[in-house]
Amino acid sequence: MKKKKPIIFLCGARDFHAMDWYKSAKELINDREVSIVTDLITGEGFIKLINNDDIVYKLLILDNLLFKKQSSLGNLWRNILKLIVLPLQVALLRNFSKKKPDAIYHAHSMYYLWLAWLAGIPFIGTPQGSDILIKPFKSKFFKFLSAKAMRAALALTVDSKNMQEKAESISGIKPFIIQNGIDLASIEKLNSITNIKNKRDIPILSIRGFTELYRIKELIKARNKNIEFTKNITPITFIYPFYEQAYKIEINLELTDKDNDLGRVDSDSMYKLMLKTQLVISIPISDSSPRSVYESIFCGAAVAVVKNNYLSLLPECMLKRIIIIDLNNNNWLEQAHAKAKEIIQQPYIPSEQALEMFDQRKSFLKIVKLFSK
């Protein structure tokens, strides 16, 4: 029987999205090696996501060369550093690939698509939202390299129609749309264990990055400036996968002692919070297909969002948990919270369409088909 090709995830090993795909692969694929090649494990205050059970091959690990905390300057330095060492990483990856000549690589985020293309290895590419929707329009250099890398991929996957159209306009290649899946089994298990039913005692939960892009400042101002809404201050709980230090320091001055800043949490902790939340907030300037919004819905919360193209693809059962807000309305937060209290009176029951679109395991099986081809 012919031995099947190893699958190697080429990514930052601190990237939640990439690591979730990797964990799905480990769970669902047992007839070949599934491993990681990476240049980042921790650094900048990120927690370690890999463990001793994972097969991890290292390029030049940059963790100790990065800043201790996340910041705009730290982001700039990381990007400069990764460009400086790019030729070395390409050489290391090319040398490594000779030891695994039959492997297929799954490159997550555009930098790793660059690496795979320049190293001449066979790969499937999955860019992030900003790799397609923002960065190519800020830098001609980024756009040029990204177009080359996307054309070199065996296949491309993105998570929204918007990304598909922009990627095709940049590279001429039309990616497959495969949603970032949700760990529905874990949500169901936690819901069963906690047995909280409709006991939702977290009024407002902010789930996106603590940076200007995600408009955390606008959320705080909306809560603080509405006198009627803040007579009895409504606390906000914050979780976020990353933050910008200067922005966070500025906003911390506007928080109250009732607010709860939990920082970066693991997925189980996040689901437990979502299962207890009334209203989740997700109002970024730009968005692709936000998995954390979908996770919130499957956890039964209502979600306040700004109008976006990804909403047109959602099943009706999910749209019923969505509250589209207008940030120019001074009372948007108060009104959204009142609407959320109505929505959560009914439990969320996903349709077959929703389960097919967003089950993490089903999503990864679509990726497996691409590997098979």
Coordinates of C-alpha atoms in Angstrom, one line a residue:
M1 CA 0.0 0.0 0.0
K2 CA 1.4 3.4 -1.0
K3 CA 2.4 5.5 2.0
K4 CA 0.4 8.8 2.2
K5 CA 2.2 12.1 2.1
P6 CA 3.0 13.8 5.4
I7 CA 1.1 17.1 6.1
I8 CA 3.2 19.9 7.5
F9 CA 1.8 23.1 8.9
L10 CA 4.1 26.0 8.0
C11 CA 3.0 28.7 10.4
G12 CA 3.6 30.6 13.6
A13 CA 3.0 28.1 16.4
R14 CA 1.4 30.9 18.5
D15 CA -1.3 31.5 15.9
F16 CA -4.6 30.3 17.3
H17 CA -6.2 29.9 13.9
A18 CA -3.3 27.9 12.5
M19 CA -3.0 25.8 15.6
D20 CA -6.7 25.0 15.5
W21 CA -6.4 23.7 11.9
Y22 CA -3.4 21.7 13.1
K23 CA -5.2 20.2 16.0
S24 CA -8.1 19.2 13.7
A25 CA -5.6 17.5 11.4
K26 CA -4.1 15.5 14.3
E27 CA -7.5 14.4 15.4
L28 CA -8.9 13.4 12.0
I29 CA -5.8 12.1 10.2
N30 CA -4.1 9.0 11.6
D31 CA -2.6 7.5 8.5
R32 CA 0.3 9.9 8.1
E33 CA 2.5 12.3 10.0
V34 CA 1.1 15.6 10.9
S35 CA 3.6 18.2 12.1
I36 CA 4.6 21.9 12.3
V37 CA 7.5 23.9 10.9
T38 CA 7.7 27.3 12.6
D39 CA 9.8 30.3 13.4
L40 CA 7.7 31.6 16.3
I41 CA 6.6 29.7 19.5
T42 CA 6.1 32.4 22.1
G43 CA 7.7 35.9 22.4
E44 CA 6.0 39.2 23.0
G45 CA 4.0 37.8 26.0
F46 CA 2.2 35.1 23.9
I47 CA 1.5 31.9 25.7
K48 CA 2.9 28.6 24.4
L49 CA 0.3 26.6 22.4
I50 CA 2.3 23.5 21.5
N51 CA 3.1 20.7 23.9
N52 CA 5.3 17.6 24.1
D53 CA 2.9 15.5 22.0
D54 CA 3.4 17.8 19.0
I55 CA 6.0 17.2 16.3
V56 CA 7.6 20.5 15.8
Y57 CA 10.5 21.3 13.4
K58 CA 12.2 24.6 14.0
L59 CA 13.5 27.2 11.6
L60 CA 15.4 30.1 13.2
I61 CA 13.2 30.8 16.2
L62 CA 12.8 34.5 16.7
D63 CA 11.1 34.6 20.1
N64 CA 14.2 35.9 22.0
L65 CA 14.8 38.6 19.5
L66 CA 11.3 40.1 19.9
F67 CA 10.0 42.7 22.4
K68 CA 8.8 41.5 25.8
K69 CA 5.3 42.9 25.2
Q70 CA 3.1 43.7 22.3
S71 CA 3.2 47.2 20.8
S72 CA 3.1 49.1 17.5
L73 CA 6.9 49.4 17.7
G74 CA 7.2 45.7 18.5
N75 CA 5.0 44.8 15.5
L76 CA 7.2 47.0 13.2
W77 CA 10.4 45.4 14.6
R78 CA 9.0 41.8 14.2
N79 CA 8.1 42.5 10.5
I80 CA 11.5 44.1 9.8
L81 CA 13.3 41.1 11.5
K82 CA 11.3 38.6 9.5
L83 CA 12.2 40.3 6.3
I84 CA 15.9 40.4 7.3
V85 CA 16.0 36.7 8.1
L86 CA 13.8 35.7 5.2
P87 CA 16.7 34.4 3.0
L88 CA 18.0 32.4 5.9
Q89 CA 14.6 30.9 6.7
V90 CA 14.1 30.0 3.0
A91 CA 17.4 28.2 3.0
L92 CA 16.6 26.4 6.2
L93 CA 13.1 25.4 4.9
R94 CA 14.5 24.2 1.5
N95 CA 17.1 22.1 3.4
F96 CA 14.5 20.7 5.7
S97 CA 12.2 19.8 2.7
K98 CA 14.9 17.4 1.4
K99 CA 14.3 15.3 4.5
K100 CA 10.6 15.2 3.7
P101 CA 10.6 15.1 -0.1
D102 CA 7.0 13.8 -0.4
A103 CA 5.4 16.2 2.2
I104 CA 2.7 18.7 1.4
Y105 CA 2.7 22.0 3.4
H106 CA -0.2 24.0 4.6
A107 CA 1.0 27.7 4.9
H108 CA -0.9 29.9 7.2
S109 CA -0.7 33.7 6.8
M110 CA 1.0 35.4 3.9
Y111 CA 4.6 35.5 5.2
Y112 CA 4.5 31.7 5.3
L113 CA 3.1 31.6 1.8
W114 CA 6.2 33.7 0.8
L115 CA 8.5 31.2 2.5
A116 CA 6.9 28.2 0.8
W117 CA 7.0 29.8 -2.6
L118 CA 10.6 31.0 -2.3
A119 CA 11.7 27.6 -1.0
G120 CA 10.0 25.8 -3.9
I121 CA 7.9 23.4 -1.9
P122 CA 4.4 22.1 -2.7
F123 CA 1.9 24.0 -0.5
I124 CA -1.7 25.0 0.1
G125 CA -2.0 28.6 1.3
T126 CA -4.4 30.2 3.7
P127 CA -3.9 33.9 4.0
Q128 CA -5.4 35.9 6.9
G129 CA -8.0 38.7 6.4
S130 CA -5.5 41.6 6.6
D131 CA -3.1 39.8 4.2
I132 CA -5.7 40.3 1.5
L133 CA -8.0 43.1 2.6
I134 CA -5.5 45.7 4.0
K135 CA -1.8 45.1 3.6
P136 CA -1.6 44.8 -0.3
F137 CA -3.2 48.2 -0.6
K138 CA -0.7 49.8 1.8
S139 CA 2.5 48.3 0.3
K140 CA 3.3 47.5 -3.4
F141 CA 6.1 45.3 -2.2
F142 CA 3.7 43.2 -0.1
K143 CA 1.3 43.0 -2.9
F144 CA 4.0 41.9 -5.4
L145 CA 5.3 39.1 -3.2
S146 CA 1.9 38.0 -2.2
A147 CA 0.7 37.7 -5.8
K148 CA 3.7 35.6 -6.7
A149 CA 3.2 33.4 -3.7
M150 CA -0.5 32.8 -4.3
R151 CA 0.1 31.9 -7.9
A152 CA 2.6 29.3 -6.7
A153 CA 0.2 27.5 -4.4
L154 CA -1.4 24.2 -5.2
A155 CA -4.6 25.7 -3.9
L156 CA -5.7 28.7 -1.9
T157 CA -8.3 28.9 0.8
V158 CA -10.0 31.9 2.3
D159 CA -13.0 32.3 4.7
S160 CA -15.2 34.9 2.9
K161 CA -16.4 36.0 -0.5
N162 CA -14.8 39.4 0.0
M163 CA -11.4 37.8 0.5
Q164 CA -12.0 35.5 -2.5
E165 CA -12.7 38.4 -4.8
K166 CA -9.8 40.5 -3.5
A167 CA -7.3 37.6 -3.7
E168 CA -8.4 36.9 -7.3
S169 CA -8.0 40.5 -8.2
I170 CA -4.4 40.5 -6.8
S171 CA -3.2 37.2 -8.1
G172 CA -5.6 36.0 -10.8
I173 CA -6.2 32.9 -8.7
K174 CA -9.7 32.1 -7.3
P175 CA -9.4 30.6 -3.8
F176 CA -11.8 28.1 -2.3
I177 CA -14.0 29.5 0.4
I178 CA -13.6 27.3 3.6
Q179 CA -14.8 28.7 6.8
N180 CA -12.6 28.9 9.9
G181 CA -14.4 26.1 11.8
I182 CA -15.7 26.1 15.3
D183 CA -15.0 23.5 17.9
L184 CA -18.7 22.6 18.3
A185 CA -17.9 19.4 20.3
S186 CA -16.1 21.5 23.0
I187 CA -18.9 24.0 23.2
E188 CA -21.5 21.3 23.6
K189 CA -19.5 19.6 26.3
L190 CA -18.9 22.8 28.3
N191 CA -22.5 23.7 28.0
S192 CA -23.5 20.4 29.3
I193 CA -20.9 20.5 32.2
T194 CA -21.6 24.0 33.3
N195 CA -25.4 23.5 33.0
I196 CA -25.9 27.3 33.1
K197 CA -28.9 27.3 30.8
N198 CA -30.2 30.9 30.6
K199 CA -28.1 32.2 33.5
R200 CA -26.2 34.9 31.7
D201 CA -24.6 37.2 34.2
I202 CA -22.0 38.9 32.0
P203 CA -23.7 41.9 30.4
I204 CA -21.2 42.8 27.7
L205 CA -18.1 40.9 26.4
S206 CA -15.5 42.4 24.1
I207 CA -13.7 39.6 22.2
R208 CA -11.5 41.2 19.5
G209 CA -7.9 42.5 19.5
F210 CA -7.2 45.4 21.9
T211 CA -6.1 47.7 19.0
E212 CA -7.4 50.7 17.1
L213 CA -8.6 48.4 14.2
Y214 CA -11.1 46.8 16.6
R215 CA -12.5 50.1 17.9
I216 CA -12.3 49.3 21.6
K217 CA -12.1 53.0 22.4
E218 CA -15.5 53.5 20.6
L219 CA -17.0 50.8 22.8
I220 CA -15.8 52.4 26.0
K221 CA -16.9 55.9 25.0
A222 CA -20.4 54.5 24.1
R223 CA -20.7 53.1 27.5
N224 CA -19.2 56.0 29.4
K225 CA -20.9 59.0 27.7
N226 CA -24.5 57.7 28.0
I227 CA -25.5 59.1 31.4
E228 CA -28.7 57.1 31.6
F229 CA -27.0 53.9 30.7
T230 CA -24.2 54.4 33.2
K231 CA -26.2 55.5 36.3
N232 CA -25.7 51.9 37.3
I233 CA -22.5 51.3 35.4
T234 CA -22.7 48.3 33.1
P235 CA -19.4 46.4 33.4
I236 CA -17.6 45.2 30.3
T237 CA -15.5 42.1 30.3
F238 CA -12.5 42.1 27.9
I239 CA -10.7 39.2 26.3
Y240 CA -8.4 39.6 23.4
P241 CA -5.9 37.5 21.4
F242 CA -3.4 40.4 21.2
Y243 CA -3.1 44.1 22.1
E244 CA -1.2 47.3 21.3
Q245 CA 0.5 48.5 24.5
A246 CA 0.2 52.3 24.0
Y247 CA -3.4 52.0 22.9
K248 CA -4.3 49.8 25.8
I249 CA -2.6 52.1 28.4
E250 CA -4.7 55.0 27.0
I251 CA -7.9 53.1 27.2
N252 CA -7.3 51.7 30.6
L253 CA -7.7 55.3 32.0
E254 CA -11.4 55.2 30.8
L255 CA -12.2 51.8 32.4
T256 CA -14.1 51.5 35.7
D257 CA -13.3 49.3 38.7
K258 CA -16.3 47.1 37.6
D259 CA -14.8 46.3 34.2
N260 CA -12.9 43.0 33.9
D261 CA -9.7 42.8 31.8
L262 CA -8.9 39.1 31.4
G263 CA -6.5 39.4 28.4
R264 CA -5.7 36.4 26.3
V265 CA -7.5 33.2 27.4
D266 CA -7.6 29.6 26.1
S267 CA -10.5 28.4 24.0
D268 CA -12.3 26.6 26.8
S269 CA -12.2 29.7 29.0
M270 CA -13.4 31.8 26.2
Y271 CA -16.4 29.4 25.5
K272 CA -17.3 29.4 29.2
L273 CA -17.4 33.2 29.2
M274 CA -19.5 33.3 26.0
L275 CA -21.9 30.8 27.5
K276 CA -22.5 33.3 30.3
T277 CA -22.7 36.4 28.2
Q278 CA -25.7 38.5 27.1
L279 CA -24.1 40.7 24.4
V280 CA -20.8 40.2 22.6
I281 CA -19.2 43.2 20.8
S282 CA -17.3 42.9 17.5
I283 CA -17.1 46.2 15.6
P284 CA -13.7 46.4 13.7
I285 CA -13.0 48.8 10.9
S286 CA -12.3 45.9 8.6
D287 CA -13.4 42.3 8.9
S288 CA -13.3 39.1 6.8
S289 CA -15.2 36.2 8.4
P290 CA -14.8 36.5 12.2
R291 CA -14.8 33.1 13.8
S292 CA -15.2 34.6 17.3
V293 CA -18.5 36.1 16.2
Y294 CA -19.7 32.6 15.1
E295 CA -18.4 31.0 18.3
S296 CA -20.4 33.6 20.3
I297 CA -23.6 32.7 18.4
F298 CA -23.1 29.0 18.9
C299 CA -22.6 29.7 22.6
G300 CA -26.1 31.3 22.6
A301 CA -25.1 35.0 23.0
A302 CA -26.3 37.9 21.0
V303 CA -23.6 39.8 19.0
A304 CA -23.4 43.4 18.1
V305 CA -21.6 44.0 14.8
V306 CA -21.3 46.7 12.1
K307 CA -22.6 46.0 8.6
N308 CA -20.3 43.7 6.7
N309 CA -20.3 41.5 3.6
Y310 CA -19.8 38.3 5.5
L311 CA -23.3 38.6 7.0
S312 CA -24.9 37.8 3.6
L313 CA -23.5 34.3 3.8
L314 CA -24.8 33.4 7.3
P315 CA -27.8 31.1 7.8
E316 CA -31.0 32.6 9.1
C317 CA -30.7 31.0 12.5
M318 CA -27.4 32.8 13.0
L319 CA -28.6 36.2 11.7
K320 CA -31.3 36.1 14.3
R321 CA -28.6 36.5 17.0
I322 CA -26.9 39.4 15.2
I323 CA -27.6 43.0 16.0
I324 CA -26.3 45.4 13.3
I325 CA -25.4 48.7 14.9
D326 CA -24.6 52.2 13.7
L327 CA -21.7 53.8 15.5
N328 CA -23.0 57.3 14.7
N329 CA -26.0 56.6 16.9
N330 CA -25.1 57.8 20.4
N331 CA -27.3 55.1 22.0
W332 CA -26.1 52.1 20.0
L333 CA -24.7 50.2 22.9
E334 CA -27.7 50.8 25.2
Q335 CA -30.1 49.7 22.4
A336 CA -28.0 46.7 21.4
H337 CA -27.9 45.5 25.0
A338 CA -31.7 45.9 25.4
K339 CA -32.1 43.9 22.2
A340 CA -29.7 41.2 23.4
K341 CA -31.7 40.6 26.5
E342 CA -34.7 39.8 24.3
I343 CA -32.7 37.5 21.9
I344 CA -31.1 35.4 24.7
Q345 CA -34.6 34.5 26.0
Q346 CA -34.6 31.8 23.2
P347 CA -31.8 29.2 23.1
Y348 CA -29.7 29.0 20.0
I349 CA -30.6 25.9 17.9
P350 CA -28.3 25.7 14.9
S351 CA -29.7 24.6 11.6
E352 CA -28.2 21.8 9.4
Q353 CA -26.8 24.5 7.2
A354 CA -25.0 26.2 10.1
L355 CA -23.6 22.9 11.3
E356 CA -22.3 22.1 7.8
M357 CA -20.7 25.5 7.4
F358 CA -19.1 25.9 10.8
D359 CA -18.2 22.6 12.3
Q360 CA -14.4 22.7 12.6
R361 CA -14.0 19.0 11.8
K362 CA -16.2 19.2 8.7
S363 CA -14.3 22.3 7.6
F364 CA -11.0 20.5 7.9
L365 CA -12.2 17.5 5.9
K366 CA -12.7 20.0 3.0
I367 CA -9.0 20.8 3.4
V368 CA -8.1 17.1 3.4
K369 CA -9.8 16.8 0.0
L370 CA -7.5 19.5 -1.3
F371 CA -4.5 17.6 0.0
S372 CA -5.8 14.4 -1.6
K373 CA -6.0 16.1 -5.0

